[in-house]
C-alpha positions as semicolon CSV with decimal commas, in nm:
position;residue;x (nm);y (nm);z (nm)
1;X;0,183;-0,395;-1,312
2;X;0,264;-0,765;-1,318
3;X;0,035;-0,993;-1,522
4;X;-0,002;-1,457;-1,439
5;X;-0,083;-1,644;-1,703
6;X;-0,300;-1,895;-1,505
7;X;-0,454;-2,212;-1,665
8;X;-0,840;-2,271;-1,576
9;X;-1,003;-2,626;-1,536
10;X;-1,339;-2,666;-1,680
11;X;-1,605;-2,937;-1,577
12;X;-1,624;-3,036;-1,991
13;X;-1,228;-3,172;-1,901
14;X;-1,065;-2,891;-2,117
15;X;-0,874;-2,575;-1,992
16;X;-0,891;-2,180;-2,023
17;X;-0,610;-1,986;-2,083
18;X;-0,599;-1,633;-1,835
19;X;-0,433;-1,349;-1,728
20;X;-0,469;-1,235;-1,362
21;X;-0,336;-0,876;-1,399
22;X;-0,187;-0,777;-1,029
23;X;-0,199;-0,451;-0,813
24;X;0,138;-0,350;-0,767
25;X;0,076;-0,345;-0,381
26;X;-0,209;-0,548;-0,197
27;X;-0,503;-0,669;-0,313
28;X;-0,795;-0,570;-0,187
29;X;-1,052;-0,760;-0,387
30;X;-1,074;-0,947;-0,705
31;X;-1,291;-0,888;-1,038
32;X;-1,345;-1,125;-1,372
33;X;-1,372;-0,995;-1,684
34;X;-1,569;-1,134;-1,955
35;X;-1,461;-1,035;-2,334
36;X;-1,674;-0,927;-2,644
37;X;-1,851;-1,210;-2,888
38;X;-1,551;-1,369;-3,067
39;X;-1,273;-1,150;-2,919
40;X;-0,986;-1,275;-2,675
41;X;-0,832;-1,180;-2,335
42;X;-0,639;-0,953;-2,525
43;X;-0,917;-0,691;-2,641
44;X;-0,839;-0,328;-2,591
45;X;-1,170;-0,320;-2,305
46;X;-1,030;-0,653;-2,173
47;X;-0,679;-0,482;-2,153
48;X;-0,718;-0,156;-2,036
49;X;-1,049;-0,245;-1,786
50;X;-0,808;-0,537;-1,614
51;X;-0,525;-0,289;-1,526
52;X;-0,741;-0,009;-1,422
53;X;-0,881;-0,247;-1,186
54;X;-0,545;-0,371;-1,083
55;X;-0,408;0,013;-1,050
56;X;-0,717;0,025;-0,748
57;X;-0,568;-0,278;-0,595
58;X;-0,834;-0,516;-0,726
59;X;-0,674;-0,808;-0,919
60;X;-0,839;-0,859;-1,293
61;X;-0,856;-1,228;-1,437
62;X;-0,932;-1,142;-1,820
63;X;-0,971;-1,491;-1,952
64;X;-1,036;-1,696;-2,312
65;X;-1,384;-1,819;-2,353
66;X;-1,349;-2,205;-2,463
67;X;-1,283;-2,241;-2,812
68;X;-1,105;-1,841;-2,859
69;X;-0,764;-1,727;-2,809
70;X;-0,537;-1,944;-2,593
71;X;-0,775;-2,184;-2,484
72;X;-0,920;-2,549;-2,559
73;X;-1,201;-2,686;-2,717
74;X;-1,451;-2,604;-3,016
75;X;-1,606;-2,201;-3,013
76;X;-1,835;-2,352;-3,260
77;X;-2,026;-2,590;-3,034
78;X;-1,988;-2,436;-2,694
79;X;-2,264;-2,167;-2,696
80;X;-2,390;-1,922;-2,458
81;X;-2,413;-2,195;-2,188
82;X;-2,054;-2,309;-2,241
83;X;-1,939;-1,890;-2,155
84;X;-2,145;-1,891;-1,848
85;X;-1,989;-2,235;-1,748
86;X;-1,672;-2,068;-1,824
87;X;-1,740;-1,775;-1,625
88;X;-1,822;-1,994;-1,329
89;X;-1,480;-2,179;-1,358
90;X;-1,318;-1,842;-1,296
91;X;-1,515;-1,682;-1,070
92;X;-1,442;-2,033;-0,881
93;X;-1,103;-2,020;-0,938
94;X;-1,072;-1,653;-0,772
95;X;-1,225;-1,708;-0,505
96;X;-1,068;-2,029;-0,385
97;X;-0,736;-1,794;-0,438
98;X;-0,891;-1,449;-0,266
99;X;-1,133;-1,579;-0,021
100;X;-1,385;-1,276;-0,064
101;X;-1,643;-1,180;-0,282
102;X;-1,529;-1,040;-0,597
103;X;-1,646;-0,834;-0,902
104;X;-1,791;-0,953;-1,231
105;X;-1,694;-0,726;-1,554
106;X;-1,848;-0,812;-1,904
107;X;-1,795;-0,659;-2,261
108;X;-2,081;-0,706;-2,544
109;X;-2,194;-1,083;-2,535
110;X;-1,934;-1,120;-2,219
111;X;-2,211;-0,833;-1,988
112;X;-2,453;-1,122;-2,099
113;X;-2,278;-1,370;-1,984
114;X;-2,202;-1,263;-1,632
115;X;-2,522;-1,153;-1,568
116;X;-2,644;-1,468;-1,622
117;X;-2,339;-1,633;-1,444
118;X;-2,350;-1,478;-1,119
119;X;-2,652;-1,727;-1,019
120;X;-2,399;-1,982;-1,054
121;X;-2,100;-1,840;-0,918
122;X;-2,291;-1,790;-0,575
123;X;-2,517;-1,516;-0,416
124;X;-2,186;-1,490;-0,138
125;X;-1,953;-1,506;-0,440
126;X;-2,048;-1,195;-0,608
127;X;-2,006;-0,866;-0,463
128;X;-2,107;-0,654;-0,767
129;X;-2,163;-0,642;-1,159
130;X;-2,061;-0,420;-1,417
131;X;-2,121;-0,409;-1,764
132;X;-2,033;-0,246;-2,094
133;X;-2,253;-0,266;-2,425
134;X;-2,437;-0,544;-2,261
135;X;-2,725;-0,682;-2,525
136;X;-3,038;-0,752;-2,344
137;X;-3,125;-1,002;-2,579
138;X;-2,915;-1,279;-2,651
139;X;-3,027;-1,408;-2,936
140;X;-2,934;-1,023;-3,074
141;X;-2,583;-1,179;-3,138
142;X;-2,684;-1,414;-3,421
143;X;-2,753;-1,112;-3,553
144;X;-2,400;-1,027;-3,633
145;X;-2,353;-1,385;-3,775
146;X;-2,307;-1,405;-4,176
147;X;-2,411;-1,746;-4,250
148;X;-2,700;-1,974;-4,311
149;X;-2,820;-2,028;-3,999
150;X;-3,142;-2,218;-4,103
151;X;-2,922;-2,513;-4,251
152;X;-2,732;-2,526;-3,989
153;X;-3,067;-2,619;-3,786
154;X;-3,112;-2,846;-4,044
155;X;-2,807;-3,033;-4,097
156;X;-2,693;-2,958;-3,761
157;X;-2,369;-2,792;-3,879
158;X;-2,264;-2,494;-4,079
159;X;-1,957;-2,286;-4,174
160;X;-2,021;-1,915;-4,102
161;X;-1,851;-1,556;-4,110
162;X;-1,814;-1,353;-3,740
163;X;-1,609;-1,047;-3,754
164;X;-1,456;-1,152;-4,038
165;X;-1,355;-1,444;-3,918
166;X;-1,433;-1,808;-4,019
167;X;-1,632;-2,080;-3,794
168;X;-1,824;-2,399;-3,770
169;X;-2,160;-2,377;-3,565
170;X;-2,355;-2,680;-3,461
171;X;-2,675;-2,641;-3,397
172;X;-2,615;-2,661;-3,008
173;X;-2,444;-2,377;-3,014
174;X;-2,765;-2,181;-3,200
175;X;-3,018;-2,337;-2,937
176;X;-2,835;-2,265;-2,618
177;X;-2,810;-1,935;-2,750
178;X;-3,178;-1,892;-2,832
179;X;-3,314;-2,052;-2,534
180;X;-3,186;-1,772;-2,269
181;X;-3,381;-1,488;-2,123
182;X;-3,176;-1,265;-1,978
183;X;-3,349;-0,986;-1,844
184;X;-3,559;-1,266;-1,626
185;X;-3,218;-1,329;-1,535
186;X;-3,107;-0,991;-1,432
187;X;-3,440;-0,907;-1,245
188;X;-3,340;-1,256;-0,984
189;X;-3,009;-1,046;-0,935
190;X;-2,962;-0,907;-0,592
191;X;-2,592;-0,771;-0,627
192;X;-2,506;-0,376;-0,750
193;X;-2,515;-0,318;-1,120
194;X;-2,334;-0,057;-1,300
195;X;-2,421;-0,073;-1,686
196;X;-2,220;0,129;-1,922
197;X;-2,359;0,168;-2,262
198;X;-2,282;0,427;-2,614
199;X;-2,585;0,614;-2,704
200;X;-2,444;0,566;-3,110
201;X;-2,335;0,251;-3,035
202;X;-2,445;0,057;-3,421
203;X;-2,393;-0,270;-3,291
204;X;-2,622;-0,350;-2,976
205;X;-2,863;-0,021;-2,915
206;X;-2,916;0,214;-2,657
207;X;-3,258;0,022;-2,639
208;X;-3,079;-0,278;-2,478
209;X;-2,899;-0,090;-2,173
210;X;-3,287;0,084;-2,124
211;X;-3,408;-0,274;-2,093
212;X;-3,146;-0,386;-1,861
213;X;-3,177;-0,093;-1,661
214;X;-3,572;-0,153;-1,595
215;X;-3,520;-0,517;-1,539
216;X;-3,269;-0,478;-1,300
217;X;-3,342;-0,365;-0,889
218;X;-3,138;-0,147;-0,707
219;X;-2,897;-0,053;-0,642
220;X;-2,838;-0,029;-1,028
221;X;-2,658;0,320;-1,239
222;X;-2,616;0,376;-1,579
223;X;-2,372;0,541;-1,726
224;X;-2,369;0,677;-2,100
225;X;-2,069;0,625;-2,333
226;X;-2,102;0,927;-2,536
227;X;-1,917;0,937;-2,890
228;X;-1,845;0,540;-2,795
229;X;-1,810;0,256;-3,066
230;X;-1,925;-0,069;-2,933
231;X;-1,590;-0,215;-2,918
232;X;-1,439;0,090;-2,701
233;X;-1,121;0,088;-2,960
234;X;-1,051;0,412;-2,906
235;X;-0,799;0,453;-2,632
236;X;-0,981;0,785;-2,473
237;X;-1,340;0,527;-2,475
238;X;-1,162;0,242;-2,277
239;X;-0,956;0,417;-2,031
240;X;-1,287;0,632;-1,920
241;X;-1,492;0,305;-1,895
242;X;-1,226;0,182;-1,687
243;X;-1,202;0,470;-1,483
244;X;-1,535;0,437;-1,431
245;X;-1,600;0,093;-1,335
246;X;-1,268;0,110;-1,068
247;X;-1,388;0,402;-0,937
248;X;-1,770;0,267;-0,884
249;X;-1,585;-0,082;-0,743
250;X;-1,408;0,054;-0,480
251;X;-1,737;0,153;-0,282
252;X;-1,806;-0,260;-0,325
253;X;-1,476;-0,392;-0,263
254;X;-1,370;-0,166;0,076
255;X;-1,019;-0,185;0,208
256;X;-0,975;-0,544;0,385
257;X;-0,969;-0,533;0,772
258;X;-0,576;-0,715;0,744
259;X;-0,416;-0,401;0,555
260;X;-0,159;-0,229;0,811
261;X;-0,283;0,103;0,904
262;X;-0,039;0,165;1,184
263;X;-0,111;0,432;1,480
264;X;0,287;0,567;1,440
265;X;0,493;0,580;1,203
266;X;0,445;0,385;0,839
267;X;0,445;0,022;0,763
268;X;0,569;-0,138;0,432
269;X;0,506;-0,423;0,283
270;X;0,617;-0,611;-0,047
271;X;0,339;-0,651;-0,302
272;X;0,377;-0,826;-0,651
273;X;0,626;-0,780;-0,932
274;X;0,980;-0,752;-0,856
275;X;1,005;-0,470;-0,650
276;X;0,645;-0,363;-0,611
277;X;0,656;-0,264;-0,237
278;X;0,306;-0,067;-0,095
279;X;0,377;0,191;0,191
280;X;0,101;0,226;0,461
281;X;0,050;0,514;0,697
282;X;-0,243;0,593;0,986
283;X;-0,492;0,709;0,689
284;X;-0,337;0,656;0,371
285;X;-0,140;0,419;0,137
286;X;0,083;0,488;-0,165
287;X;0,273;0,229;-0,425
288;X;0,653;0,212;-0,424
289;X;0,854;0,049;-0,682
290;X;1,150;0,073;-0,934
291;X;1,154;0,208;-1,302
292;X;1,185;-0,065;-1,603
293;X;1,511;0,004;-1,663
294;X;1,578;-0,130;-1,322
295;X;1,383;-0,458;-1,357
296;X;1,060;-0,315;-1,200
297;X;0,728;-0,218;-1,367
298;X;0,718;0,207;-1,285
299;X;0,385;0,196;-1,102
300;X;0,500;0,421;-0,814
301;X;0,769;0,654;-0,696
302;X;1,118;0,519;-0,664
303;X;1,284;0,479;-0,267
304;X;1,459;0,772;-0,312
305;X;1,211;0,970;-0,503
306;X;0,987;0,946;-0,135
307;X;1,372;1,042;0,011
308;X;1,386;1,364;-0,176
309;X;1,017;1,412;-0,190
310;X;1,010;1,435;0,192
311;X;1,301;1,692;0,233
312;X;1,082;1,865;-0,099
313;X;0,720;1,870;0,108
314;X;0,880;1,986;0,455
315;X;1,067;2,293;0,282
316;X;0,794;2,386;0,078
317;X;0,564;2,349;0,363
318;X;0,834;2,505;0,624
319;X;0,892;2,829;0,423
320;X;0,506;2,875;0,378
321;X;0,368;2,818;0,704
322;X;0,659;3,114;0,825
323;X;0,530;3,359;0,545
324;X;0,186;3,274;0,681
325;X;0,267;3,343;0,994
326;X;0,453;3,639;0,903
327;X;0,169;3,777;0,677
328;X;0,404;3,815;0,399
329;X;0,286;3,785;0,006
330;X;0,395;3,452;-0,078
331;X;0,181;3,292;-0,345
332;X;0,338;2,980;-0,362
333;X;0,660;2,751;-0,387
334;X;0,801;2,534;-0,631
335;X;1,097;2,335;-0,429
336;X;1,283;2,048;-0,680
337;X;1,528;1,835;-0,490
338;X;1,775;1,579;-0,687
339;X;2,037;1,299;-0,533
340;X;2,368;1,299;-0,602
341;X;2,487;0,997;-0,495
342;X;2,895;1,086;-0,518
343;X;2,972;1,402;-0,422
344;X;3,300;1,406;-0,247
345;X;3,461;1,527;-0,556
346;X;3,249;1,872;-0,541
347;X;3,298;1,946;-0,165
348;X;3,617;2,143;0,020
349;X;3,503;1,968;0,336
350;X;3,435;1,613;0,182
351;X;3,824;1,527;0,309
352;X;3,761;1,557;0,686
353;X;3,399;1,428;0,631
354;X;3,448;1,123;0,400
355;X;3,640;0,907;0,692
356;X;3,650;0,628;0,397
357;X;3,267;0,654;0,331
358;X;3,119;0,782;0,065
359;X;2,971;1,156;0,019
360;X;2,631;1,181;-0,127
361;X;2,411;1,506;-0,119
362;X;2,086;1,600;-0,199
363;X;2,055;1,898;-0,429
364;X;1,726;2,170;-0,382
365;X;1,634;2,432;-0,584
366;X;1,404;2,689;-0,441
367;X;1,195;2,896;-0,637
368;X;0,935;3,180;-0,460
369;X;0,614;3,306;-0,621
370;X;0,445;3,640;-0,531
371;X;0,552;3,945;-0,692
372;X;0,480;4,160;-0,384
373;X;0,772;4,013;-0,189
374;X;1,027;4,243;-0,123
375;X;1,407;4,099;-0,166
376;X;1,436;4,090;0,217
377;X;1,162;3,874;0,236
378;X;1,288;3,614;0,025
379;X;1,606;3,602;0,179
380;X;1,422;3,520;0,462
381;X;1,213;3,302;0,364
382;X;1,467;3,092;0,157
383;X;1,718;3,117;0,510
384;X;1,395;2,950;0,687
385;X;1,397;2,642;0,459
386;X;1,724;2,498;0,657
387;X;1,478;2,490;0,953
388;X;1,257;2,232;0,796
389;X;1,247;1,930;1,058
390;X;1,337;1,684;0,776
391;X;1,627;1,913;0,681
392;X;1,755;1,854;1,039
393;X;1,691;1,510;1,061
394;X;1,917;1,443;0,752
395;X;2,182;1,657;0,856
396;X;2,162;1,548;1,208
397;X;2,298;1,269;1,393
398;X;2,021;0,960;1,279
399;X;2,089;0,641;1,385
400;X;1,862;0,361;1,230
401;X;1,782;0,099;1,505
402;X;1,679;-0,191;1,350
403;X;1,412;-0,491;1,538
404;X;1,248;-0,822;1,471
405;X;0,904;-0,711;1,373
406;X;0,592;-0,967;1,494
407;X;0,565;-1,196;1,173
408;X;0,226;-1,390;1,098
């Protein structure tokens, strides 16, 4: 899937470095994700949630909280105050680019922080919250901080460990983190939450997704990260908590009125990337694109994959609707169908046929399943997949007529 880097003004006159990751195809909503206590944009959770998002059609903005990663100003001073002011930036920034409601996603400290955001962001602004090893108590996260934190309320600055890594926090930074209650917050919160939380999870407890979970009205769910670490580093942890939260979005984020679900036919339209093209029919929709050997970014079938996948369905479903109809044994068929895109040179009739053009053929190999079929049978059966209407079509005479569609 494509990924922007997009640059994100703040009101304190410094900017946030993102990256929006893209559907392939349309969008039909947009989400924010909020990263862990310390991490980056570039956090396994902030990584794998964003494109699982994006593979739904809902584009992810997985941003740098001030002071981390790509982005400006001091970590050490900002605060809890400065990530929800952050968070509001964003959510800002989204929807003056997607003009709808979108979807708040927050990991560790990040949960906290769009919980408490969404206030900000707008009531119409929000269409639903998710979270993942969300601490109900802010303060919880000082916790994790190796350092003397009662000089630095002293003296008003401090050098401290987080992570393994090495600050300076001002005393600002301890206050505004002290000062919030969050589950007063959450309880003000009108909008669908969804928190996600590891049972063993040694860094914020069980205890705090209980909390949340009370505090919160509905429509709220829970949903248990067994075998989880906080972090979700394992691969298996992230992609299910992404799964998840997609899956749970969708109901949130429906398909937008605008997407092209013709009556006849299919429509297609380009989406983003190089070649990422979505296909629309009467009741479904379907990515198209080209591999990454070809420029593209492999997130759907190839043009002539859905060429040789059509001639594939109709035989298969050709041969088994006459053994149905037959009441023959047939269990089942396995139909592969390759493109050969010069064949001239394997044909006695490609001489008269070539007229100067070029030959191409589509290979399909046919394989039956049912051991009760009698040899007969399969002759026949195999005979009736050159009936197949797409079969004909290709063979046929097809002319393409080609029209000026209706532009907006």
């Amino acid at each position: 899937m494509p990924t922007e880097t997009i640059t994100i003004a703040t009101d304190a006159g410094h900017d946030l470095k993102g990256s929006l990751e893209l559907p392939t195809g349309l969008v039909r909503g947009a989400a924010l994700f909020a990263h862990c206590f310390t991490c980056t944009r570039q956090s396994k959770a902030a990584v794998t949630v964003a494109r699982a998002l994006a593979k739904e059609g809902i584009a992810c903005l997985r941003f740098d909280f001030t002071g981390l990663g790509g982005s400006e100003g001091e970590f050490g001073r900002a605060g809890f105050a400065a990530d929800v002011a952050d968070l509001v930036a964003a959510g800002r920034n989204l929807l003056d680019r997607f003009a709808q409601p979108i979807l708040l996603v927050g990991h560790s400290l990040g949960g906290a922080a769009v919980l408490a955001a969404a206030d900000d962001i707008g009531f119409d602004g929000v269409a639903a919250i998710a979270t993942i090893a969300a601490p109900s108590d802010v303060p919880h996260v000082l916790q994790r901080i190796e350092g003397d934190l009662d000089a630095i309320r002293e003296t008003g600055t401090g050098e401290v460990s987080i992570g393994g890594r090495n600050f300076a926090l001002s005393r600002d930074f301890l206050e505004k983190v002290e000062s919030v209650d969050l589950l007063e917050e959450v309880a003000r919160l009108r909008r669908p939450l969804l928190f996600l939380h590891s049972p063993t999870d040694a860094i914020v407890g069980i205890e705090n997704a209980s909390a949340l979970f009370a505090a919160a009205k509905h429509p709220k769910s829970f949903v248990s990260l067994e075998g989880a670490d906080h972090l979700l580093l394992r691969e298996t942890d992230a992609q299910f908590a992404a799964s998840v939260i997609a899956a749970w979005a969708t109901r949130y984020l429906p398909l937008r009125d605008d997407w092209p679900m013709p009556e006849e036919g299919v429509v297609v339209k380009t989406g983003h990337g190089k070649f990422g093209t979505e296909v629309h029919t009467r009741t479904h929709h379907l990515i198209a694109d080209e591999p990454r050997s070809y420029g593209g970014d492999d997130s759907g079938p190839t043009p002539y994959d859905l060429l040789t996948a059509a001639l594939g369905t109709c035989t298969a479903m050709t041969m088994k609707m006459y053994a149905d109809r037959k009441g023959w044994p047939l269990d089942g068929v396995t139909v592969q169908v390759t493109h050969e895109r010069d064949h001239a040179g394997h044909c006695d009739h490609a001489k008269a046929m070539a007229d100067g053009k070029r030959i191409q053929a589509l290979h399909r190999r046919i394989a039956l399943h049912g051991e009760s079929l009698d040899e007969e049978q399969r002759q026949r059966i195999v005979e009736i997949a050159d009936k197949c209407p797409v079969h004909q079509t290709l063979e046929g005479e097809l002319h393409i007529v080609t029209s000026k569609y209706e532009s907006d």
